[in-house]
Tab-separated table of C-alpha atoms and ligand atoms in Angstrom:
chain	number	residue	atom	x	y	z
A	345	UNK	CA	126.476	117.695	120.386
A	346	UNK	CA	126.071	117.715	116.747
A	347	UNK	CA	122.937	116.116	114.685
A	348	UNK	CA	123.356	115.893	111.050
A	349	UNK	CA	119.666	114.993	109.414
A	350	UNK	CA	117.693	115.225	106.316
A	351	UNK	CA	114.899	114.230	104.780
A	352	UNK	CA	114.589	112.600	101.228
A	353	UNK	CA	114.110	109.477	99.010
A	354	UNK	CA	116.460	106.325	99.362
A	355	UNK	CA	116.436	104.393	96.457
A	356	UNK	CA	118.088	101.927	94.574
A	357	UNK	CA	120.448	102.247	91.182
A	358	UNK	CA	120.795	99.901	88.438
A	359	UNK	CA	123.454	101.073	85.855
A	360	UNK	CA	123.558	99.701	82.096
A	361	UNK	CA	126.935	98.041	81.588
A	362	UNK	CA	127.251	99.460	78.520
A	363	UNK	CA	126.823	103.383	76.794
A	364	UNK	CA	124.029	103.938	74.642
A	365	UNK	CA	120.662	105.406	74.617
A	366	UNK	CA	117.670	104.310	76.821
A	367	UNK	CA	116.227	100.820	77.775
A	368	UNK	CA	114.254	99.734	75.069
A	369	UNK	CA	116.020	96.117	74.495
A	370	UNK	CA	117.459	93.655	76.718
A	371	UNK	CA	121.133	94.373	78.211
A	372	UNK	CA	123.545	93.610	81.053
A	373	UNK	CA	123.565	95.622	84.031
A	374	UNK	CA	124.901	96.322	87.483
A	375	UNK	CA	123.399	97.074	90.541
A	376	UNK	CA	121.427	97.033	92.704
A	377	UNK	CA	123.563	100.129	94.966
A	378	UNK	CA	121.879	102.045	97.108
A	379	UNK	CA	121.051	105.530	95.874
A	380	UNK	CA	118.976	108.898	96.581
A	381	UNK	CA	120.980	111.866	96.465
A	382	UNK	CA	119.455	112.498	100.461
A	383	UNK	CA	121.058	109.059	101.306
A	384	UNK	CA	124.556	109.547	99.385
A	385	UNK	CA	124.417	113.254	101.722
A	386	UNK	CA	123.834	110.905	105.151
A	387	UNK	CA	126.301	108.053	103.980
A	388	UNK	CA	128.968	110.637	103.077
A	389	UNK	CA	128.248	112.682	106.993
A	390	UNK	CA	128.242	109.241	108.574
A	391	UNK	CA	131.424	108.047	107.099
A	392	UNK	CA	133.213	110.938	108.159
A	393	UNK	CA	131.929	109.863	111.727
A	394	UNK	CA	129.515	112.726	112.503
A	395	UNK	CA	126.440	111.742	114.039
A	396	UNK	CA	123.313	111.430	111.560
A	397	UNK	CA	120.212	110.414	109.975
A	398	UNK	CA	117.682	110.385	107.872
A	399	UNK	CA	114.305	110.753	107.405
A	400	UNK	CA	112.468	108.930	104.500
A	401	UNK	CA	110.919	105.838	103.842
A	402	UNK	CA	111.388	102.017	101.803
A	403	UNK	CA	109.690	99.132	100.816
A	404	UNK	CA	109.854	96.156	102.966
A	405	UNK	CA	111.802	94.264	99.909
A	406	UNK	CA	115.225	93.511	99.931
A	407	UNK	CA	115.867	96.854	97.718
A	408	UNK	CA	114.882	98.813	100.862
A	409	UNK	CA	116.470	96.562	103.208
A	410	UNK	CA	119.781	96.460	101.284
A	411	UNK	CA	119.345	100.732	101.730
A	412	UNK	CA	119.101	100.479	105.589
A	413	UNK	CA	121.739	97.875	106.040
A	414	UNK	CA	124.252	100.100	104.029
A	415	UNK	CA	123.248	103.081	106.044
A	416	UNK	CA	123.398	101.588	109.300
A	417	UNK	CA	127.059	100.061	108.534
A	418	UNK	CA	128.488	103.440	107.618
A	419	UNK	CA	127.388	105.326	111.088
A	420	UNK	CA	123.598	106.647	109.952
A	421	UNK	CA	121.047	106.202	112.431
A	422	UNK	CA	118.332	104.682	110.555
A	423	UNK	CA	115.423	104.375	113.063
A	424	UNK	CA	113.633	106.965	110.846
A	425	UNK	CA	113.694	105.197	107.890
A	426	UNK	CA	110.099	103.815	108.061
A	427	UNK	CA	109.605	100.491	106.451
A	428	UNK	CA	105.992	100.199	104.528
A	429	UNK	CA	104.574	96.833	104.249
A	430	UNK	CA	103.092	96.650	100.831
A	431	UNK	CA	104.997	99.570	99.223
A	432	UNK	CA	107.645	99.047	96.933
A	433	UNK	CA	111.077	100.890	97.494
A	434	UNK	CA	112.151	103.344	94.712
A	435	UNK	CA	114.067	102.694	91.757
A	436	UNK	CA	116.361	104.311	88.898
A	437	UNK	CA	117.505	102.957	85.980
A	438	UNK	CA	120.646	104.996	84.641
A	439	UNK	CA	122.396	104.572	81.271
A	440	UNK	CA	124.988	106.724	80.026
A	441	UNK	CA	125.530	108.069	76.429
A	442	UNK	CA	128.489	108.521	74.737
A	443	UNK	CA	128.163	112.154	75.208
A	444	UNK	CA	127.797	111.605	78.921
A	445	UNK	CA	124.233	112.916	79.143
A	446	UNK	CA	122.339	110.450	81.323
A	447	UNK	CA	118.719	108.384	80.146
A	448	UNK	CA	116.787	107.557	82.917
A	449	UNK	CA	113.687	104.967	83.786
A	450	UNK	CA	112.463	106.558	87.438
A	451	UNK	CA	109.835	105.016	89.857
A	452	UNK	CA	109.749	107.449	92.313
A	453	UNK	CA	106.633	109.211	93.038
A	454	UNK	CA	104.602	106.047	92.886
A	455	UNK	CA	107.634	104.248	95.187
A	456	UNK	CA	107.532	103.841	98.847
A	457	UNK	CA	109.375	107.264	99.026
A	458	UNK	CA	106.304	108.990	97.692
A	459	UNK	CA	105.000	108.210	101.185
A	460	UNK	CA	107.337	109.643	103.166
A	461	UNK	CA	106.230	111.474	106.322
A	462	UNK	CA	107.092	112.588	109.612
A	463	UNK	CA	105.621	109.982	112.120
A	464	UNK	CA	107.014	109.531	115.783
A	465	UNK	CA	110.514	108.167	115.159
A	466	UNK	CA	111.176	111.184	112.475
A	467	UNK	CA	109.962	113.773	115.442
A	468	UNK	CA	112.415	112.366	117.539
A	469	UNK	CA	115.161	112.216	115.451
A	470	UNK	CA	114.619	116.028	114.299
A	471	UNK	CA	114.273	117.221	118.082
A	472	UNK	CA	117.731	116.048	118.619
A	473	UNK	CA	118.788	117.591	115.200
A	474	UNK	CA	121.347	120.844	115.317
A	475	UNK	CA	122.238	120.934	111.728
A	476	UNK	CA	119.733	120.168	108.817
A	477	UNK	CA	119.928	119.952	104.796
A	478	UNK	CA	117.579	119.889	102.078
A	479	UNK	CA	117.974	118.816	98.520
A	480	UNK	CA	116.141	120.523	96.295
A	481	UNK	CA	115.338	117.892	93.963
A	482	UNK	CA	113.909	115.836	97.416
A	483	UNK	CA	110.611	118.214	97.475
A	484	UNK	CA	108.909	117.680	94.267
A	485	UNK	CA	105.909	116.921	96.126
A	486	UNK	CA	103.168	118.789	98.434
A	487	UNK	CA	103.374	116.489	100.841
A	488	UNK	CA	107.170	115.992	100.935
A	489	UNK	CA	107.571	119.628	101.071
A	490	UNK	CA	104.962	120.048	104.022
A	491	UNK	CA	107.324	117.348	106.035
A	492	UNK	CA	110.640	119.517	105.225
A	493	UNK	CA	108.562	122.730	105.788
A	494	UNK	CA	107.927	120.559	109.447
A	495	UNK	CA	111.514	119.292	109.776
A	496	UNK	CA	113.457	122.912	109.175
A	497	UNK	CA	110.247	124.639	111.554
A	498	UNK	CA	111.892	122.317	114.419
A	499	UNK	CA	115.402	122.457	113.808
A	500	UNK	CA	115.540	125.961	113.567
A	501	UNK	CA	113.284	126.660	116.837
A	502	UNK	CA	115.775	124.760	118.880
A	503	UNK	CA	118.738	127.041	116.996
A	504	UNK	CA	120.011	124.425	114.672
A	505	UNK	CA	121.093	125.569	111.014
A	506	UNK	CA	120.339	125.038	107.505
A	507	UNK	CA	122.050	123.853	104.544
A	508	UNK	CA	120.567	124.163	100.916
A	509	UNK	CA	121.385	122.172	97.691
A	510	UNK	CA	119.013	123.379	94.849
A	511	UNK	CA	119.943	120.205	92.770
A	512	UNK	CA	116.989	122.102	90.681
A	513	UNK	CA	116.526	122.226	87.010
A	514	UNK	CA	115.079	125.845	85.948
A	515	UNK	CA	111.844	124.115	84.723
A	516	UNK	CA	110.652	123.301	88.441
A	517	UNK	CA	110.760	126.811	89.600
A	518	UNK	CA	108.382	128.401	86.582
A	519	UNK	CA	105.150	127.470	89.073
A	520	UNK	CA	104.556	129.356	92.091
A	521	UNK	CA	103.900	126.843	94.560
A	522	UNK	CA	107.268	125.374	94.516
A	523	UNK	CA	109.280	128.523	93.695
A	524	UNK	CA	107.649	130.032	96.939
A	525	UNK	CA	108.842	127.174	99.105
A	526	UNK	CA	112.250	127.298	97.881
A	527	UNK	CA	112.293	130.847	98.743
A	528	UNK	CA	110.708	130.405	102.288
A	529	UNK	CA	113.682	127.427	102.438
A	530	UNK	CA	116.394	130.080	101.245
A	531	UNK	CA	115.554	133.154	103.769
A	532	UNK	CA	116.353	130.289	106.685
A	533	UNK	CA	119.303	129.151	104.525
A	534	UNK	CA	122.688	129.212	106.609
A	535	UNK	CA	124.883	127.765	104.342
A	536	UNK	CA	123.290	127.567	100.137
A	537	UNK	CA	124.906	125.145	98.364
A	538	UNK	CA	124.507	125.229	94.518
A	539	UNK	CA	126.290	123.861	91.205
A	540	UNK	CA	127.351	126.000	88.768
A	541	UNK	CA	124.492	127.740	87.112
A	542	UNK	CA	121.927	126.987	89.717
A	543	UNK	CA	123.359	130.335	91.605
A	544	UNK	CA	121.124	131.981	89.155
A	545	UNK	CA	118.419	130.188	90.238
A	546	UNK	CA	117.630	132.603	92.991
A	547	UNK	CA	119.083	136.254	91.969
A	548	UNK	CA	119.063	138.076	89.129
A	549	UNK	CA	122.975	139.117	88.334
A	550	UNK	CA	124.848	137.123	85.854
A	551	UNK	CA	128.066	136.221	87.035
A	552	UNK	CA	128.796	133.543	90.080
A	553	UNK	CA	130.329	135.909	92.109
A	554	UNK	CA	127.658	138.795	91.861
A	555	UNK	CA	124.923	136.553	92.101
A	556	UNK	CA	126.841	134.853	95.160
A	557	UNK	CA	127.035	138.630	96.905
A	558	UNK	CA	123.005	139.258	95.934
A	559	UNK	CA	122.661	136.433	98.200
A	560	UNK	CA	124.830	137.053	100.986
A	561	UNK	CA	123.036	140.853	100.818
A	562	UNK	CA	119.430	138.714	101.143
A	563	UNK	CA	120.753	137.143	104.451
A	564	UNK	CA	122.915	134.149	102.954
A	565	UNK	CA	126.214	134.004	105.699
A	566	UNK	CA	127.879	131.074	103.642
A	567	UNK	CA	127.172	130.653	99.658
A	568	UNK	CA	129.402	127.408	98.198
A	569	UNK	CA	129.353	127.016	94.392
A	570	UNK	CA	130.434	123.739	92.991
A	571	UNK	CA	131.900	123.859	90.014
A	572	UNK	CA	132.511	119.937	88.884
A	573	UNK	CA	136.005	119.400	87.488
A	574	UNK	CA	137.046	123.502	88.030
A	575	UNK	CA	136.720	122.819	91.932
A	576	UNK	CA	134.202	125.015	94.085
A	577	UNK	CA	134.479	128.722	95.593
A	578	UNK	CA	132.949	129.910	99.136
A	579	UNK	CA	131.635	133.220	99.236
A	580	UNK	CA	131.073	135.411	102.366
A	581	UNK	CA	130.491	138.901	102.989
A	582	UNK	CA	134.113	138.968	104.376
A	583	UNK	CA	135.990	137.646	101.220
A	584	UNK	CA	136.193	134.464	98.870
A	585	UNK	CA	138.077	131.193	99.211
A	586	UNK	CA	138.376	129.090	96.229
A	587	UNK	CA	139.832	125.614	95.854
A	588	UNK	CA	140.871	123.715	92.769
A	589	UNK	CA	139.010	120.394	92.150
A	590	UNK	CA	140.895	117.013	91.491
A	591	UNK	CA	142.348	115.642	88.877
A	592	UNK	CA	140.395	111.969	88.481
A	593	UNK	CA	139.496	109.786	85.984
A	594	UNK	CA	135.506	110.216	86.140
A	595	UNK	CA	133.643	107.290	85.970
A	596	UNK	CA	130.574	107.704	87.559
A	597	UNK	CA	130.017	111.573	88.227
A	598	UNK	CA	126.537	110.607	89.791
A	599	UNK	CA	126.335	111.666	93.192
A	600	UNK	CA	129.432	114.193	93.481
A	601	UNK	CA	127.637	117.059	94.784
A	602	UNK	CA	126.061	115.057	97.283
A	603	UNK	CA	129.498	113.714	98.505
A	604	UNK	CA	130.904	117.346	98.687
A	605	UNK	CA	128.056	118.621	100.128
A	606	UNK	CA	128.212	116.283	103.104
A	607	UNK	CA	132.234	116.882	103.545
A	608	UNK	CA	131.534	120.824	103.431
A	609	UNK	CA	129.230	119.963	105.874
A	610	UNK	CA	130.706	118.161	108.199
A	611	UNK	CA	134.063	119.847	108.480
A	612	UNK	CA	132.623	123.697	108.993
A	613	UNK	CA	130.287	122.337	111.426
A	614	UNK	CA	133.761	120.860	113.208
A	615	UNK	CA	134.900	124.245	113.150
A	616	UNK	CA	137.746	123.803	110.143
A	617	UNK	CA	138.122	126.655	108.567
A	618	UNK	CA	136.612	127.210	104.457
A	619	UNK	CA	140.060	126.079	102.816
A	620	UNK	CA	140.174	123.056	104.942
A	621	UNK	CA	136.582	122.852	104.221
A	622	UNK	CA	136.330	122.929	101.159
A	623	UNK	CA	139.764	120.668	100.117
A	624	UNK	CA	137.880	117.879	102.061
A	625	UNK	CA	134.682	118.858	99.760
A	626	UNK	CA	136.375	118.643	96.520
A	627	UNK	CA	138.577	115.304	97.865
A	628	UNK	CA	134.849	113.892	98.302
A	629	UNK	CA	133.482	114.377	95.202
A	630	UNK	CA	136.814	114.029	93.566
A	631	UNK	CA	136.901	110.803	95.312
A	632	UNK	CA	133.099	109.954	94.686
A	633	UNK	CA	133.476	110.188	90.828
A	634	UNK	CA	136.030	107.841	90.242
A	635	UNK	CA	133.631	104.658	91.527
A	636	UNK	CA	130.828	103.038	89.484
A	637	UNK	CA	127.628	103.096	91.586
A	638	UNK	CA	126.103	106.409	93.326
A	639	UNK	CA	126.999	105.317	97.123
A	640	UNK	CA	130.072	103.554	96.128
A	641	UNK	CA	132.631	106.194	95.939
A	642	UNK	CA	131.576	107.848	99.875
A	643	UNK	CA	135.040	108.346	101.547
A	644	UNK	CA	136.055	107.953	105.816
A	645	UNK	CA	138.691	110.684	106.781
A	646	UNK	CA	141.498	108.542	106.488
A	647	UNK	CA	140.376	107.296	102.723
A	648	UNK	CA	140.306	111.184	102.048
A	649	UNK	CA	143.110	112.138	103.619
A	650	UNK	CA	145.404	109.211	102.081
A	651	UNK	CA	143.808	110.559	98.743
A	652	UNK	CA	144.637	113.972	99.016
A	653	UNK	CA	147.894	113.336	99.570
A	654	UNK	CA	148.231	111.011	96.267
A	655	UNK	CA	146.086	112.803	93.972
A	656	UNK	CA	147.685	116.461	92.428
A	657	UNK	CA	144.591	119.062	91.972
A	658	UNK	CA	143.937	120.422	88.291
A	659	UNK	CA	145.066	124.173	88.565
A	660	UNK	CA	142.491	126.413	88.100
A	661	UNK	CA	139.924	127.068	90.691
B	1211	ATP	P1	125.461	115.771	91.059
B	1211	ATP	O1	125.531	115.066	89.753
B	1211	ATP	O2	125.740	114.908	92.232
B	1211	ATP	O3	124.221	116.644	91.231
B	1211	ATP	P2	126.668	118.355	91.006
B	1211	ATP	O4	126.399	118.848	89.603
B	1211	ATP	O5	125.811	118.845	92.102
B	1211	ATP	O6	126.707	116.781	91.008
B	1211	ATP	P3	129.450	118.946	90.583
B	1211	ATP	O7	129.786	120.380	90.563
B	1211	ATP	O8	129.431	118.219	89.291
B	1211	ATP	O9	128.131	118.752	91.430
B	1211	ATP	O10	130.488	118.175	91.520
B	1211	ATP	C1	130.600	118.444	92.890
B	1211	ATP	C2	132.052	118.470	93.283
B	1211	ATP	O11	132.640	117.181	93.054
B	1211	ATP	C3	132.904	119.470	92.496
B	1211	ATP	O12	132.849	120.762	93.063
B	1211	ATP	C4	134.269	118.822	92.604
B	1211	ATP	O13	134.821	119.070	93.867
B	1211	ATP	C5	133.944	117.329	92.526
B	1211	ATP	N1	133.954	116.844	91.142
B	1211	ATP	C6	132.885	116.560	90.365
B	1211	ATP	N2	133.275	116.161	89.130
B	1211	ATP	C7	134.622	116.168	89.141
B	1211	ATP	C8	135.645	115.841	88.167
B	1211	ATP	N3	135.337	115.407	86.949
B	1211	ATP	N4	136.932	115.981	88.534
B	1211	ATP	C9	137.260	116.401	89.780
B	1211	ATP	N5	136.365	116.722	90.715
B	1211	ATP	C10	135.058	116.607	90.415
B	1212	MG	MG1	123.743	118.606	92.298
């Protein structure tokens, strides 16, 4: 039967009400919703009603609580979410600029999530694991990186696959250590995941499709680029499939890619085939950036299929 896991921070997001730059004076804001682009991937799989979870850790505060109660009610099995006593859960402040870039406050590292480690529960859970995925941005640490190193060593000893989300900015990769694991991560890659120019992250040619082939030529079967509003394309050795995003109003884009990631996800490994793949995976971020709050816009089949029968997609692909 299929196991959907990962492993990765869970969080909490408070937005600023308002656009403008930074925190540096008093203002309204929303929040707290539950966050952690790991979590958004689980919510999104266990929505759709495939069987996951997640490995990470929280706070015992109501921040973490309010994480575990939203991931339980939407189908994730949480028993590997360990709950420290005397750590705080983690935290990120967002505002938006005009412009739409994004100012952040972060406590992360020094957040319960910094802790996170494979103890008993998280073995189980990963034994019974078929399918796993990794976001990139999850393994900024030694440690963390030592317990996905663990977690993709047992999933792929008992045959399970791989799925790979850089989520990486360019700056990350300049030191070995990390640039090293990514690679190790990427030669046991089944299906690589990336947005836009992070394709380039990992091979040398210059256009999306050539770089896409210089992976599938390193051992890549399944390369999917997401592309925001132009849709996504999924490359194979045996041809491309591309399908036009959505047209939305975007509100929130925060957390799209971990939305279609999930859908992509969970529909190949239900043996659709990579248009019907990938219309779900564009319906889901589609979906995902038209509600404020990172977790709030996760869709159930029906929500996406009712959607993608109201909403028209934009026409290039
Ligand atoms: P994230 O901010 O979560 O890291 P990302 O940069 O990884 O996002 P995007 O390429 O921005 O990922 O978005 C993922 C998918 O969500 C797109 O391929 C598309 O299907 C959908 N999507 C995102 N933004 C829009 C938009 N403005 N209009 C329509 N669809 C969108
Ligand atoms: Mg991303």
């Amino acid at each position: 039967m299929t196991f959907v896991a990962t492993v990765g921070e869970i969080l909490v997001e408070i937005l600023a009400d308002t656009p403008g730059t930074g925190f540096r004076h008093a203002q309204p804001l929303s929040g707290p919703y539950p966050s952690g682009a790991p979590a958004i991937f689980i919510d999104q799989v266990g929505k759709l009603g495939v069987p996951c979870g997640i490995v990470g850790a929280v706070g015992n505060d109501d921040f973490g609580w309010l994480n575990i109660d939203r991931l339980r009610s939407d189908g994730v099995d949480v028993s590997a979410i360990t709950v420290i006593d005397g750590a705080t859960t983690g935290s990120a402040f967002v505002r938006y600029r005009r412009s739409g870039e994004r100012d952040f406050v972060y406590n992360i590292k020094d957040s319960a999530s910094g802790q996170l480690m494979i103890d008993m529960a998280g073995a189980t859970l990963l034994d019974k694991t078929t399918h796993f995925h990794l976001t990139g941005s999850s393994a900024t640490s030694e440690s963390i990186r030592e317990a996905v190193r663990v977690a993709i060593e047992t999933v792929k000893a008992h045959g399970g696959t791989l799925s790979f989300d850089p989520n990486l900015r360019k700056e990350l990769l300049d030191d070995s250590e990390p640039r090293a694991f990514f690679d190790w991560v990427l030669e046991r890659t089944d299906i690589f995941l990336p947005s836009g120019e992070e394709v380039f992250l990992f091979a040398s040619a210059r256009k999306p499709e050539t770089a896409a082939n210089e992976l599938i030529a390193r051992g890549i079967p399944l390369v999917v680029i997401k592309n925001g509003d132009r849709g996504a394309a999924a490359y194979q050795e045996k041809g491309t499939v591309a399908m036009p995003a959505y047209q939305v109003e975007e509100i929130d884009p925060t957390g799209a890619g971990d939305c279609f990631c999930a859908a992509f996800v969970a529909c190949h490994l239900n043996g659709k085939d990579l248009e019907t793949s990938l219309r779900y995976a564009n319906a889901a971020g589609g979906r995902q950036v038209t509600a404020r709050g990172p977790m709030e816009g996760t869709s159930s089949l029906a929500e996406l299929d009712e959607w993608i029968s109201a909403t028209a997609t934009t026409t290039s692909a």
